[in-house]
Structures are given as structure tokens and as C-alpha cells.
PDB file of C-alpha atoms in Angstrom:
ATOM      1  CA  GLY A   1      -0.082  -0.381  -0.014  1.00 86.00           C
ATOM      2  CA  ASN A   2       1.093   3.556  -0.462  1.00 92.00           C
ATOM      3  CA  SER A   3       2.269   5.805   2.611  1.00 95.00           C
ATOM      4  CA  VAL A   4       4.433   9.051   3.517  1.00 97.00           C
ATOM      5  CA  THR A   5       7.268   8.966   6.303  1.00 97.00           C
ATOM      6  CA  GLN A   6       8.347  13.112   7.316  1.00 96.00           C
ATOM      7  CA  MET A   7      10.798  14.023   9.971  1.00 89.00           C
ATOM      8  CA  GLU A   8       9.154  14.745  13.422  1.00 87.00           C
ATOM      9  CA  GLY A   9       9.090  17.762  14.709  1.00 87.00           C
ATOM     10  CA  PRO A  10       8.869  20.349  16.253  1.00 95.00           C
ATOM     11  CA  VAL A  11      11.285  22.149  13.980  1.00 96.00           C
ATOM     12  CA  THR A  12      12.219  25.212  15.218  1.00 97.00           C
ATOM     13  CA  LEU A  13      14.316  27.716  13.467  1.00 97.00           C
ATOM     14  CA  SER A  14      15.600  32.137  13.235  1.00 97.00           C
ATOM     15  CA  GLU A  15      13.770  33.799  11.028  1.00 97.00           C
ATOM     16  CA  GLU A  16      16.541  33.339   7.876  1.00 97.00           C
ATOM     17  CA  ALA A  17      17.760  30.557   8.165  1.00 97.00           C
ATOM     18  CA  PHE A  18      17.337  27.501   6.028  1.00 98.00           C
ATOM     19  CA  LEU A  19      14.465  24.705   6.437  1.00 97.00           C
ATOM     20  CA  THR A  20      14.425  21.313   5.201  1.00 97.00           C
ATOM     21  CA  ILE A  21      12.008  18.795   5.718  1.00 97.00           C
ATOM     22  CA  ASN A  22      12.596  15.573   4.915  1.00 97.00           C
ATOM     23  CA  CYS A  23       9.748  13.412   3.440  1.00 98.00           C
ATOM     24  CA  THR A  24       9.871  10.105   1.888  1.00 98.00           C
ATOM     25  CA  TYR A  25       7.384   7.558   0.620  1.00 97.00           C
ATOM     26  CA  THR A  26       6.189   4.122  -0.862  1.00 96.00           C
ATOM     27  CA  ALA A  27       4.193   4.541  -3.309  1.00 93.00           C
ATOM     28  CA  THR A  28       1.947   1.291  -6.144  1.00 85.00           C
ATOM     29  CA  GLY A  29       2.383   2.934  -9.802  1.00 83.00           C
ATOM     30  CA  TYR A  30       3.568   6.464 -10.187  1.00 86.00           C
ATOM     31  CA  PRO A  31       2.023   8.823  -7.888  1.00 92.00           C
ATOM     32  CA  SER A  32       1.483  12.487  -7.742  1.00 93.00           C
ATOM     33  CA  LEU A  33       3.146  14.122  -4.703  1.00 95.00           C
ATOM     34  CA  PHE A  34       2.074  16.916  -2.513  1.00 95.00           C
ATOM     35  CA  TRP A  35       3.304  19.382  -0.114  1.00 97.00           C
ATOM     36  CA  TYR A  36      -0.196  21.282   2.249  1.00 97.00           C
ATOM     37  CA  VAL A  37       0.172  23.328   5.368  1.00 97.00           C
ATOM     38  CA  GLN A  38      -2.061  24.518   7.882  1.00 94.00           C
ATOM     39  CA  TYR A  39      -1.540  27.694   9.571  1.00 92.00           C
ATOM     40  CA  PRO A  40      -2.859  28.185  13.328  1.00 86.00           C
ATOM     41  CA  GLY A  41      -7.058  27.650  13.060  1.00 81.00           C
ATOM     42  CA  GLU A  42      -6.638  26.872   9.462  1.00 86.00           C
ATOM     43  CA  GLY A  43      -7.842  24.780   6.904  1.00 86.00           C
ATOM     44  CA  LEU A  44      -5.478  22.580   4.601  1.00 93.00           C
ATOM     45  CA  GLN A  45      -3.449  24.397   1.804  1.00 93.00           C
ATOM     46  CA  LEU A  46      -1.708  22.944  -1.012  1.00 93.00           C
ATOM     47  CA  LEU A  47       1.780  24.785  -0.822  1.00 96.00           C
ATOM     48  CA  LEU A  48       3.747  22.928  -3.773  1.00 96.00           C
ATOM     49  CA  LYS A  49       3.053  19.858  -5.780  1.00 94.00           C
ATOM     50  CA  ALA A  50       4.739  17.405  -8.441  1.00 94.00           C
ATOM     51  CA  THR A  51       3.108  15.209 -10.947  1.00 91.00           C
ATOM     52  CA  LYS A  52       6.419  13.203 -12.170  1.00 91.00           C
ATOM     53  CA  ALA A  53       9.813  12.309 -11.323  1.00 93.00           C
ATOM     54  CA  ASP A  54      12.162  15.332 -11.742  1.00 95.00           C
ATOM     55  CA  ASP A  55       9.933  17.935 -11.566  1.00 95.00           C
ATOM     56  CA  LYS A  56      10.121  20.372  -9.095  1.00 97.00           C
ATOM     57  CA  GLY A  57       7.393  22.324  -7.268  1.00 96.00           C
ATOM     58  CA  SER A  58       7.882  25.732  -6.105  1.00 97.00           C
ATOM     59  CA  ASN A  59       4.889  28.357  -4.096  1.00 96.00           C
ATOM     60  CA  LYS A  60       5.716  31.391  -2.018  1.00 95.00           C
ATOM     61  CA  GLY A  61       9.759  30.588  -1.710  1.00 97.00           C
ATOM     62  CA  PHE A  62       9.171  27.478  -0.774  1.00 98.00           C
ATOM     63  CA  GLU A  63      10.328  24.113  -3.171  1.00 98.00           C
ATOM     64  CA  ALA A  64      10.513  20.625  -3.208  1.00 98.00           C
ATOM     65  CA  THR A  65      11.739  18.121  -6.137  1.00 98.00           C
ATOM     66  CA  TYR A  66      10.690  14.723  -7.228  1.00 97.00           C
ATOM     67  CA  ARG A  67      13.287  12.125  -6.165  1.00 96.00           C
ATOM     68  CA  LYS A  68      12.310   8.667  -7.783  1.00 94.00           C
ATOM     69  CA  GLU A  69      15.082   7.121  -7.154  1.00 94.00           C
ATOM     70  CA  THR A  70      15.450   8.379  -3.547  1.00 96.00           C
ATOM     71  CA  THR A  71      11.358   8.439  -3.292  1.00 96.00           C
ATOM     72  CA  SER A  72      12.019  11.359  -1.787  1.00 97.00           C
ATOM     73  CA  PHE A  73      10.454  14.922  -1.918  1.00 98.00           C
ATOM     74  CA  HIS A  74      11.733  16.852   0.822  1.00 98.00           C
ATOM     75  CA  LEU A  75      10.244  20.370   1.475  1.00 98.00           C
ATOM     76  CA  GLU A  76      13.075  23.408   1.048  1.00 98.00           C
ATOM     77  CA  LYS A  77      13.237  27.657   1.623  1.00 98.00           C
ATOM     78  CA  GLY A  78      16.485  29.472   1.579  1.00 97.00           C
ATOM     79  CA  SER A  79      14.887  31.936   4.270  1.00 96.00           C
ATOM     80  CA  VAL A  80      11.419  31.641   6.646  1.00 97.00           C
ATOM     81  CA  GLN A  81       9.582  33.877   7.795  1.00 97.00           C
ATOM     82  CA  VAL A  82       7.464  33.832  11.534  1.00 96.00           C
ATOM     83  CA  SER A  83       4.593  33.588   9.195  1.00 96.00           C
ATOM     84  CA  ASP A  84       5.932  30.250   8.024  1.00 97.00           C
ATOM     85  CA  SER A  85       4.708  28.953  11.339  1.00 97.00           C
ATOM     86  CA  ALA A  86       2.714  26.311  10.222  1.00 96.00           C
ATOM     87  CA  VAL A  87       2.540  22.456  10.202  1.00 96.00           C
ATOM     88  CA  TYR A  88       3.709  21.105   7.026  1.00 98.00           C
ATOM     89  CA  PHE A  89       2.432  17.332   6.111  1.00 97.00           C
ATOM     90  CA  CYS A  90       3.238  15.087   2.400  1.00 98.00           C
ATOM     91  CA  ALA A  91       1.281  13.807   0.740  1.00 96.00           C
ATOM     92  CA  LEU A  92       1.106  11.369  -2.101  1.00 95.00           C
ATOM     93  CA  ARG A  93      -2.133  10.858  -4.798  1.00 92.00           C
ATOM     94  CA  THR A  94      -1.768   7.798  -6.810  1.00 87.00           C
ATOM     95  CA  GLY A  95      -5.024   8.085  -9.724  1.00 76.00           C
ATOM     96  CA  THR A  96      -5.906  11.576 -10.664  1.00 70.00           C
ATOM     97  CA  ALA A  97      -9.485  11.925  -8.681  1.00 68.00           C
ATOM     98  CA  SER A  98      -8.328  10.297  -6.170  1.00 84.00           C
ATOM     99  CA  LYS A  99      -7.662  10.023  -2.224  1.00 91.00           C
ATOM    100  CA  LEU A 100      -3.954  11.684  -0.721  1.00 94.00           C
ATOM    101  CA  THR A 101      -2.333   9.447   1.236  1.00 95.00           C
ATOM    102  CA  PHE A 102      -0.883  11.506   4.206  1.00 97.00           C
ATOM    103  CA  GLY A 103       2.339  12.025   6.376  1.00 97.00           C
ATOM    104  CA  THR A 104       2.128  12.439   9.964  1.00 96.00           C
ATOM    105  CA  GLY A 105       2.707  16.416   9.854  1.00 96.00           C
ATOM    106  CA  THR A 106       5.880  18.471  10.828  1.00 97.00           C
ATOM    107  CA  ARG A 107       5.001  21.444  13.377  1.00 96.00           C
ATOM    108  CA  LEU A 108       7.277  24.327  12.066  1.00 97.00           C
ATOM    109  CA  GLN A 109       8.342  27.444  14.306  1.00 97.00           C
ATOM    110  CA  VAL A 110       9.972  30.497  13.270  1.00 97.00           C
ATOM    111  CA  THR A 111      11.182  32.710  15.631  1.00 96.00           C
ATOM    112  CA  LEU A 112      12.646  36.158  15.654  1.00 93.00           C
TER     113      LEU A 112
ATOM    114  CA  GLY B   1     -15.900  32.070  -4.912  1.00 55.00           C
ATOM    115  CA  ALA B   2     -16.738  29.960  -1.768  1.00 79.00           C
ATOM    116  CA  GLY B   3     -14.916  27.682  -0.615  1.00 91.00           C
ATOM    117  CA  VAL B   4     -15.712  24.511   1.164  1.00 94.00           C
ATOM    118  CA  SER B   5     -17.583  24.896   3.828  1.00 95.00           C
ATOM    119  CA  GLN B   6     -18.557  22.267   7.462  1.00 96.00           C
ATOM    120  CA  SER B   7     -20.692  22.618   9.854  1.00 97.00           C
ATOM    121  CA  PRO B   8     -20.568  22.680  12.840  1.00 97.00           C
ATOM    122  CA  ARG B   9     -16.917  23.789  13.417  1.00 96.00           C
ATOM    123  CA  TYR B  10     -17.066  21.923  16.931  1.00 97.00           C
ATOM    124  CA  LYS B  11     -19.539  19.212  17.791  1.00 98.00           C
ATOM    125  CA  VAL B  12     -19.155  18.151  22.102  1.00 98.00           C
ATOM    126  CA  ALA B  13     -21.102  14.509  21.869  1.00 98.00           C
ATOM    127  CA  LYS B  14     -21.463  12.193  24.466  1.00 97.00           C
ATOM    128  CA  ARG B  15     -20.474   9.283  24.024  1.00 97.00           C
ATOM    129  CA  GLY B  16     -22.997   6.359  22.857  1.00 98.00           C
ATOM    130  CA  GLN B  17     -24.502   9.548  20.951  1.00 98.00           C
ATOM    131  CA  ASP B  18     -25.686   9.580  17.381  1.00 98.00           C
ATOM    132  CA  VAL B  19     -23.724  13.044  15.581  1.00 98.00           C
ATOM    133  CA  ALA B  20     -23.672  14.559  12.130  1.00 98.00           C
ATOM    134  CA  LEU B  21     -21.490  16.140  10.138  1.00 98.00           C
ATOM    135  CA  ARG B  22     -22.373  18.342   7.144  1.00 98.00           C
ATOM    136  CA  CYS B  23     -20.057  19.086   3.298  1.00 98.00           C
ATOM    137  CA  ASP B  24     -20.849  21.686   1.337  1.00 97.00           C
ATOM    138  CA  PRO B  25     -18.088  21.146  -1.113  1.00 96.00           C
ATOM    139  CA  ILE B  26     -17.645  24.049  -3.653  1.00 94.00           C
ATOM    140  CA  SER B  27     -19.983  24.850  -6.198  1.00 93.00           C
ATOM    141  CA  GLY B  28     -19.871  22.175  -9.379  1.00 89.00           C
ATOM    142  CA  HIS B  29     -17.504  20.147  -7.742  1.00 92.00           C
ATOM    143  CA  VAL B  30     -17.752  16.254  -8.926  1.00 91.00           C
ATOM    144  CA  SER B  31     -15.540  14.793  -6.458  1.00 93.00           C
ATOM    145  CA  LEU B  32     -16.168  15.273  -2.546  1.00 96.00           C
ATOM    146  CA  PHE B  33     -14.055  12.933  -0.014  1.00 96.00           C
ATOM    147  CA  TRP B  34     -13.570  13.091   4.137  1.00 98.00           C
ATOM    148  CA  TYR B  35     -10.257  12.132   5.579  1.00 98.00           C
ATOM    149  CA  GLN B  36     -10.441  11.689   9.490  1.00 98.00           C
ATOM    150  CA  GLN B  37      -7.727  13.903  11.408  1.00 96.00           C
ATOM    151  CA  ALA B  38      -7.049  12.407  15.041  1.00 95.00           C
ATOM    152  CA  LEU B  39      -4.359  14.839  17.103  1.00 92.00           C
ATOM    153  CA  GLY B  40      -0.697  15.293  16.398  1.00 89.00           C
ATOM    154  CA  GLN B  41      -1.552  12.961  13.079  1.00 92.00           C
ATOM    155  CA  GLY B  42      -2.210  14.045   9.273  1.00 94.00           C
ATOM    156  CA  PRO B  43      -5.656  13.092   7.724  1.00 97.00           C
ATOM    157  CA  GLU B  44      -6.362   9.850   6.833  1.00 97.00           C
ATOM    158  CA  PHE B  45      -9.523   9.028   3.992  1.00 96.00           C
ATOM    159  CA  LEU B  46     -12.530   7.695   5.054  1.00 97.00           C
ATOM    160  CA  THR B  47     -14.683   7.919   1.793  1.00 97.00           C
ATOM    161  CA  TYR B  48     -15.299   9.441  -1.471  1.00 95.00           C
ATOM    162  CA  PHE B  49     -18.377  10.315  -3.819  1.00 95.00           C
ATOM    163  CA  GLN B  50     -17.452  11.102  -7.033  1.00 93.00           C
ATOM    164  CA  ASN B  51     -21.541  12.814  -7.907  1.00 93.00           C
ATOM    165  CA  GLU B  52     -23.973  10.533  -5.313  1.00 95.00           C
ATOM    166  CA  ALA B  53     -22.495   7.711  -6.379  1.00 96.00           C
ATOM    167  CA  GLN B  54     -20.392   6.421  -2.716  1.00 96.00           C
ATOM    168  CA  LEU B  55     -17.192   4.974  -4.763  1.00 94.00           C
ATOM    169  CA  ASP B  56     -14.379   4.077  -2.325  1.00 94.00           C
ATOM    170  CA  LYS B  57     -15.695   3.518   1.627  1.00 94.00           C
ATOM    171  CA  SER B  58     -12.908   1.273   2.304  1.00 94.00           C
ATOM    172  CA  GLY B  59     -11.398   3.804   5.293  1.00 95.00           C
ATOM    173  CA  LEU B  60     -14.934   3.780   7.139  1.00 97.00           C
ATOM    174  CA  PRO B  61     -13.189   2.288  10.816  1.00 95.00           C
ATOM    175  CA  SER B  62     -16.943   1.253  11.385  1.00 95.00           C
ATOM    176  CA  ASP B  63     -20.164   0.339  10.673  1.00 96.00           C
ATOM    177  CA  ARG B  64     -21.462   2.765  12.869  1.00 98.00           C
ATOM    178  CA  PHE B  65     -19.925   5.657   9.923  1.00 98.00           C
ATOM    179  CA  PHE B  66     -22.322   6.501   7.416  1.00 97.00           C
ATOM    180  CA  ALA B  67     -21.826   9.147   4.412  1.00 98.00           C
ATOM    181  CA  GLU B  68     -24.276  10.052   1.758  1.00 97.00           C
ATOM    182  CA  ARG B  69     -24.233  12.275  -0.521  1.00 97.00           C
ATOM    183  CA  PRO B  70     -27.980  12.355  -1.879  1.00 96.00           C
ATOM    184  CA  GLU B  71     -28.000  14.825  -4.632  1.00 94.00           C
ATOM    185  CA  GLY B  72     -24.581  15.078  -5.933  1.00 92.00           C
ATOM    186  CA  SER B  73     -23.926  18.205  -4.204  1.00 95.00           C
ATOM    187  CA  VAL B  74     -24.319  18.721   0.186  1.00 97.00           C
ATOM    188  CA  SER B  75     -22.314  15.671   2.541  1.00 98.00           C
ATOM    189  CA  THR B  76     -23.122  14.642   5.102  1.00 98.00           C
ATOM    190  CA  LEU B  77     -21.044  12.258   7.593  1.00 98.00           C
ATOM    191  CA  LYS B  78     -23.031  10.494   9.867  1.00 98.00           C
ATOM    192  CA  ILE B  79     -21.632   8.723  12.781  1.00 98.00           C
ATOM    193  CA  GLN B  80     -23.469   6.155  15.433  1.00 98.00           C
ATOM    194  CA  ARG B  81     -23.004   5.578  18.879  1.00 98.00           C
ATOM    195  CA  THR B  82     -20.282   7.303  19.547  1.00 98.00           C
ATOM    196  CA  GLN B  83     -17.224   6.099  21.157  1.00 97.00           C
ATOM    197  CA  GLN B  84     -14.136   8.411  22.917  1.00 97.00           C
ATOM    198  CA  GLU B  85     -11.906   7.437  19.889  1.00 96.00           C
ATOM    199  CA  ASP B  86     -13.738   8.823  17.440  1.00 98.00           C
ATOM    200  CA  SER B  87     -12.656  11.989  18.778  1.00 98.00           C
ATOM    201  CA  ALA B  88     -11.035  13.749  15.769  1.00 97.00           C
ATOM    202  CA  VAL B  89     -10.899  16.675  13.360  1.00 97.00           C
ATOM    203  CA  TYR B  90     -13.140  15.494  10.201  1.00 98.00           C
ATOM    204  CA  LEU B  91     -12.586  17.191   6.845  1.00 97.00           C
ATOM    205  CA  CYS B  92     -14.025  17.743   3.807  1.00 97.00           C
ATOM    206  CA  ALA B  93     -12.496  18.403   0.509  1.00 96.00           C
ATOM    207  CA  SER B  94     -13.787  18.416  -2.845  1.00 94.00           C
ATOM    208  CA  GLY B  95     -12.126  18.006  -6.038  1.00 89.00           C
ATOM    209  CA  SER B  96     -11.864  19.268  -9.537  1.00 80.00           C
ATOM    210  CA  PHE B  97      -9.481  19.691 -12.563  1.00 72.00           C
ATOM    211  CA  ARG B  98      -7.983  22.815 -12.452  1.00 66.00           C
ATOM    212  CA  ASP B  99      -7.433  22.801 -16.613  1.00 59.00           C
ATOM    213  CA  ARG B 100      -6.879  19.008 -18.479  1.00 53.00           C
ATOM    214  CA  ASP B 101      -4.310  18.125 -17.132  1.00 60.00           C
ATOM    215  CA  SER B 102      -4.539  19.623 -13.105  1.00 69.00           C
ATOM    216  CA  TYR B 103      -6.789  17.745 -11.006  1.00 78.00           C
ATOM    217  CA  GLU B 104      -7.171  19.578  -7.191  1.00 84.00           C
ATOM    218  CA  GLN B 105      -8.502  18.716  -4.202  1.00 89.00           C
ATOM    219  CA  TYR B 106     -10.252  22.052  -1.527  1.00 91.00           C
ATOM    220  CA  PHE B 107     -10.584  20.972   2.122  1.00 94.00           C
ATOM    221  CA  GLY B 108     -13.175  22.396   4.548  1.00 94.00           C
ATOM    222  CA  PRO B 109     -12.046  23.876   8.047  1.00 93.00           C
ATOM    223  CA  GLY B 110     -13.225  20.566   9.586  1.00 95.00           C
ATOM    224  CA  THR B 111     -15.469  19.764  11.737  1.00 97.00           C
ATOM    225  CA  ARG B 112     -13.505  19.327  15.467  1.00 97.00           C
ATOM    226  CA  LEU B 113     -15.723  16.934  16.959  1.00 98.00           C
ATOM    227  CA  THR B 114     -14.673  15.644  20.932  1.00 98.00           C
ATOM    228  CA  VAL B 115     -16.325  12.498  22.660  1.00 98.00           C
ATOM    229  CA  THR B 116     -16.639  12.860  26.190  1.00 97.00           C
TER     230      THR B 116
END
């Protein structure tokens, strides 16, 4: 079956620090990969996605590259801001209009 | 336009009570999903509708859980005889093709169910 493993949090960084949140996956077939973000008190929002190997998804300064050889989709940002404090979920989907399989989430806290 | 809405946002139920959670998807969205998110965990799939047809209910944890979408729009997740382990946030998502090659799910804010 499908599964997603992401690094445990919380991750605490100072503003302007470099961020990496690791995500690896196991899937049957060729999944699409996603990062979702959940800000305090808000619903899940799609942050970025990649649908095939070597694709890079990017949004709001965040990036992740679909690495089929290492089954990974690590999230990176060069300089985090306090407003990036949230919970980040890695997820995959096999098939177009089908269910998402999520990791357990990584809480990021950015301090001044 | 309006996003996915869910009601109630918070529900406290005594153990053994029945609850009904409502999801209003984005207008015109064919796909609708329910997920359960336990505290400190990622969302887990419960069930999926395409229009009014329930195509996948493999994630429903027991026969106490029942979902319907009778007119292919609003959906209701019903939990009978609630147990403490049912305490979680229940998320609804509706989906559509943004363009020919891009399908996305849009999530509602969730209903936080606490069973006492």
C-alpha cells in the first residue's frame, strides 16, 4: 500500500534560517506528490506539487523536487519568516481523482 | 467564490450519542472526500463520492460510520453510538480539474468532534 514518512517535529528555526523538512514515500504505481500547509486555526492548503519524476514544485519561496530514485520529496526554503510557522504535511496520490495519503505532519516554529 | 464549508465547526457529544457532520463542497465539484485527522496525526481517508455515488468507503473505521451525498452536492457524515476514539477533526474536501491536466482537492476548515 501507499505510505508517507516525514520527519518529526517540532522544527524550531530563527527567522531567515534555511529550512528542510524530509519526506519519503512508498507507493504502487507512479504517484503525484504534494506539500500541504495548515496555519493555526485554518484549513489545509495546497502549498506545492509535482506530478512526475524530476519535476520541481515551488510556491511562496518553498521548493520540493520529486526524486524517484530515492523516493523522496523534501521541502526546502532558503529563508524562513515568522509567518511560515505552521504544520506541513507531505502527501501522495495515485490516480487523478483519488484519495490523498498523508504523512503525520511536521510543525515548524519560526522565531525572531 | 466560496470555498468548502463544514458545519458545525465544533461538536461535543456524549459517548453513545449519534452525530451528523455536514459538508458543503465548492459548487460544481464532482468529487467529494471525507478524512479523519486525529490529534497530532495526518488526515486519513474515510470515503469518496463522485456525484451521488459512493465509490470508495474502504477507510470507514466501522459500521457506525455512514456517509451520504444524495443529490451530488451536500454531504453528511454520520457517526452512530459515538465512542471516545471517534474524537478527531473531520475534514471534507471537494475536487475538480483546474485545467485539462491539473486536478486539485480543496479542503474545508473541518469539524472538531470531542466525545466525552
